[in-house]
XYZ file of C-alpha atoms in Angstrom:
301
model
C 22.612 75.162 1.659
C 18.967 75.510 0.303
C 16.893 72.651 1.536
C 19.538 73.638 5.281
C 17.939 76.532 5.844
C 14.000 74.716 5.573
C 14.958 72.397 8.453
C 15.065 73.283 12.241
C 16.311 70.381 14.446
C 15.667 70.939 17.908
C 16.893 68.429 20.100
C 16.291 68.001 23.855
C 19.480 65.767 25.700
C 18.217 63.744 28.996
C 20.230 62.112 30.874
C 20.475 58.620 30.939
C 21.638 55.813 33.587
C 25.630 57.483 33.457
C 26.847 60.749 34.033
C 28.723 60.535 30.874
C 26.251 58.770 28.722
C 23.024 60.682 27.188
C 19.960 60.274 25.746
C 19.244 62.220 22.422
C 15.757 62.664 21.716
C 15.139 64.911 18.821
C 11.754 67.059 19.249
C 10.495 66.371 16.198
C 10.712 68.642 12.838
C 8.270 69.736 10.963
C 9.457 67.748 7.892
C 12.260 65.150 7.896
C 14.609 65.858 4.896
C 16.867 62.729 3.540
C 20.702 62.711 3.674
C 21.780 62.733 0.731
C 24.396 60.302 2.053
C 24.108 57.492 4.486
C 27.017 55.310 6.471
C 25.251 52.521 8.028
C 27.351 49.853 10.584
C 28.262 49.064 14.233
C 30.080 49.514 17.363
C 33.297 50.638 15.248
C 31.103 54.011 14.523
C 30.537 55.510 17.828
C 33.775 53.542 19.203
C 35.945 55.017 16.493
C 35.016 55.307 12.900
C 31.999 57.348 12.860
C 33.435 61.043 12.917
C 36.417 59.645 9.981
C 33.840 58.614 8.039
C 31.707 61.773 8.462
C 34.828 64.009 7.706
C 35.825 61.661 4.587
C 31.891 62.023 2.871
C 31.262 65.601 4.215
C 34.839 65.988 1.871
C 34.720 63.561 -1.347
C 36.286 65.896 -3.415
C 38.982 66.665 -1.494
C 39.610 62.862 -0.728
C 39.382 61.810 -3.586
C 39.777 64.255 -6.329
C 37.168 64.401 -9.535
C 38.080 64.331 -12.724
C 35.633 66.289 -14.889
C 33.546 63.576 -15.709
C 33.695 62.743 -11.706
C 32.956 66.352 -11.341
C 29.597 66.285 -13.232
C 28.882 62.785 -11.436
C 29.732 64.144 -8.334
C 26.076 66.831 -9.010
C 23.964 63.757 -8.289
C 24.874 63.568 -4.805
C 23.300 66.901 -4.222
C 24.284 69.175 -1.439
C 25.950 65.877 0.047
C 25.008 65.552 3.454
C 25.740 63.017 5.603
C 23.892 60.709 7.565
C 26.617 58.248 9.774
C 24.571 55.973 12.239
C 26.546 52.855 14.530
C 24.422 50.501 15.950
C 26.131 48.055 18.454
C 25.926 44.395 18.347
C 24.963 44.583 15.083
C 25.449 43.368 11.118
C 24.206 43.324 8.005
C 21.286 40.603 8.803
C 19.861 43.188 11.564
C 19.038 45.939 9.028
C 17.062 42.906 7.248
C 15.044 40.956 9.854
C 11.549 41.613 10.273
C 11.577 39.703 13.885
C 13.479 38.308 17.007
C 16.382 38.743 18.267
C 18.786 40.137 14.848
C 15.632 42.514 14.838
C 16.458 43.672 18.476
C 19.850 44.436 18.335
C 18.711 47.448 16.076
C 15.051 48.379 18.073
C 15.333 46.452 21.788
C 16.397 49.662 24.591
C 19.926 48.870 26.254
C 18.801 48.580 29.754
C 22.096 49.912 31.297
C 22.749 52.886 29.157
C 19.513 53.323 27.031
C 21.139 54.598 23.778
C 22.593 51.742 21.298
C 23.881 53.321 18.630
C 26.483 56.436 17.256
C 25.076 59.097 15.372
C 26.810 61.616 13.521
C 26.078 64.504 10.785
C 22.812 66.174 9.708
C 21.006 63.840 11.242
C 22.432 64.569 14.616
C 23.376 68.099 15.491
C 23.062 67.955 18.726
C 26.798 67.225 19.900
C 26.127 64.298 21.791
C 26.538 61.543 19.659
C 24.962 58.894 21.442
C 20.645 57.709 20.763
C 18.348 55.046 20.413
C 17.008 53.247 17.521
C 13.044 54.591 17.619
C 13.518 57.248 19.593
C 13.231 60.450 17.525
C 12.296 61.366 14.221
C 15.545 60.087 12.866
C 15.607 57.399 13.860
C 12.298 55.524 13.066
C 13.529 52.236 12.134
C 11.374 50.107 14.422
C 7.916 49.192 12.657
C 6.056 45.625 13.075
C 6.184 42.951 11.018
C 9.072 45.485 9.108
C 12.968 45.359 9.140
C 15.087 48.417 9.614
C 15.516 48.802 5.766
C 11.920 48.750 5.249
C 10.409 51.020 7.762
C 13.997 53.197 6.742
C 13.721 53.245 3.110
C 10.542 55.040 2.226
C 9.984 58.006 -0.547
C 8.769 59.853 2.720
C 11.630 59.126 4.893
C 15.343 57.735 3.624
C 15.918 57.792 -0.065
C 19.945 58.200 -0.022
C 22.132 58.956 -3.366
C 24.499 57.326 -1.798
C 24.414 54.493 0.214
C 27.506 52.622 2.093
C 27.096 49.731 4.765
C 30.303 48.541 6.949
C 29.931 45.135 9.283
C 31.946 42.392 9.407
C 32.487 41.786 13.377
C 29.165 40.555 14.718
C 28.748 38.064 11.649
C 32.406 36.703 11.785
C 31.182 33.465 12.754
C 27.962 33.111 10.937
C 29.599 34.200 8.026
C 33.121 31.836 8.309
C 31.232 28.730 8.714
C 28.556 29.317 6.230
C 28.772 30.650 2.897
C 25.044 29.685 2.596
C 23.757 32.178 5.265
C 26.344 34.786 3.591
C 24.611 34.404 0.074
C 21.769 34.536 1.788
C 22.052 37.873 3.964
C 22.879 39.426 0.924
C 19.776 38.334 -0.947
C 17.521 39.880 1.946
C 19.135 43.173 1.332
C 19.014 43.355 -2.670
C 15.523 42.433 -1.822
C 15.182 45.178 0.269
C 17.498 47.886 -1.142
C 15.829 50.621 -2.648
C 15.808 49.927 -6.471
C 18.321 52.324 -8.444
C 20.616 53.091 -4.978
C 24.079 53.521 -5.480
C 25.598 51.282 -2.503
C 28.676 50.164 -1.147
C 29.776 47.560 1.270
C 32.561 47.694 3.103
C 33.967 45.460 5.314
C 35.060 46.899 8.612
C 38.900 47.745 9.984
C 40.880 44.364 11.283
C 40.799 43.941 15.418
C 44.100 43.729 17.810
C 44.740 39.970 17.888
C 45.178 37.465 14.844
C 42.705 34.733 16.019
C 39.462 37.159 15.907
C 40.523 38.320 12.678
C 41.920 35.021 10.905
C 38.220 34.147 11.699
C 37.322 37.792 10.525
C 39.323 37.191 6.810
C 37.706 33.866 6.279
C 34.142 35.893 6.915
C 34.968 38.115 4.164
C 36.248 35.886 1.759
C 32.769 34.397 2.242
C 29.997 37.804 2.243
C 32.741 39.058 -0.716
C 31.754 35.615 -2.965
C 28.065 36.200 -1.795
C 28.105 39.613 -3.995
C 29.566 38.361 -6.750
C 27.708 35.324 -6.290
C 24.113 37.618 -6.123
C 24.909 39.755 -8.144
C 23.874 42.404 -6.034
C 24.558 45.967 -7.148
C 26.705 47.081 -4.870
C 30.654 47.786 -5.460
C 32.190 45.363 -2.530
C 35.937 46.927 -0.577
C 37.714 45.088 1.546
C 38.561 46.561 4.915
C 40.633 43.916 5.710
C 43.492 43.970 3.505
C 46.853 42.737 3.873
C 48.248 46.566 4.487
C 45.603 47.371 7.167
C 46.116 44.091 9.032
C 49.232 44.406 9.476
C 48.768 48.064 10.683
C 46.395 47.123 12.952
C 47.445 43.770 14.919
C 49.258 43.478 17.574
C 49.707 47.597 17.568
C 48.018 48.365 21.157
C 48.229 52.236 20.088
C 45.328 52.101 18.319
C 43.308 50.494 20.432
C 41.602 50.888 23.853
C 44.509 50.216 26.716
C 43.273 49.218 30.608
C 44.989 51.722 33.585
C 47.979 49.379 33.530
C 48.831 50.233 29.665
C 47.029 46.628 28.097
C 44.690 46.490 25.521
C 40.688 45.952 27.097
C 39.350 46.139 23.757
C 40.353 44.411 20.823
C 37.676 44.642 18.741
C 37.211 47.939 18.318
C 39.903 50.742 16.657
C 40.571 53.954 18.554
C 39.775 57.352 16.583
C 43.608 57.192 15.530
C 43.626 53.807 13.508
C 40.199 55.294 11.672
C 42.316 57.562 10.514
C 44.930 55.492 9.246
C 42.772 52.782 8.318
C 40.640 55.497 5.220
C 44.558 57.060 4.575
C 45.182 53.239 3.609
C 41.833 52.445 2.110
C 41.571 55.681 0.277
C 41.914 54.893 -4.021
C 39.867 51.663 -2.816
C 37.135 54.198 -1.240
C 37.263 56.946 -3.706
C 37.162 54.250 -6.780
C 34.541 52.717 -4.691
C 32.354 55.961 -5.017
C 32.694 56.779 -8.455
C 31.595 53.553 -9.540
C 28.506 53.779 -7.823
C 27.795 57.310 -8.857
C 28.664 57.089 -12.837
C 25.984 57.969 -14.986
C 23.324 58.144 -12.232
C 21.028 60.868 -12.927
C 20.676 63.838 -11.065
C 17.591 64.956 -9.715
C 15.608 66.869 -11.289
C 14.802 69.297 -8.504
């Protein structure tokens, strides 16, 4: 594709503390080119959903067969180059915080592994999914007195034609206990996103545990209400539905197991679970995409 011809991304892979984990440190390209579609999320992305997000959004036409009108709307997404970024222990307020622990979840170097994110697609051609936010040209989101959103979304950096945010777990208690805090988080998000950028907010996939999922369902209800109350422009998609809960809850084959065969991580569905989640959520995701890009103005270039 035309603007792919001009970008030359060289990466240097530096061994990290673990023999199986590496720090991807890109050598700066001559000019940063913004991905057309950006997906931001938490640790569910590197643990399972990252490759599925990438494949789905790189092949929107196959997964969401367009009508003639929708086919024209898809032109607003350009070449549909996709970037997927999942930063562990983060949620929506991590991306709007200008200081403190919430911002540190994005910008502090992991003391053990030296990497805190999994990245896929247009911004990562290394074959190694791991990166440390703040290191490398595609991850310069850590500026003094600025939030990650404020550092990221500027005219000469990230200006996506479609943004999807996928969060829930790390704010489950925060949002479940306080509808007011959920509303505050959405209002701050709205104030920091670039104007007129089509956006989707989708809560993450359900967990293995009934107790964990019950808290997340309450949090999901409060953050959904916050989007409605605030008038935020993003389309809201519920990731925890009766169908997705039934698929994941108690299904150990969708989660990482220890040597004895017991679930060792009830929070992060695996790749098979992510594929099934997208199959269940297909219609809602497709509808959200076409809702957001309908009527958007094509790039005059």
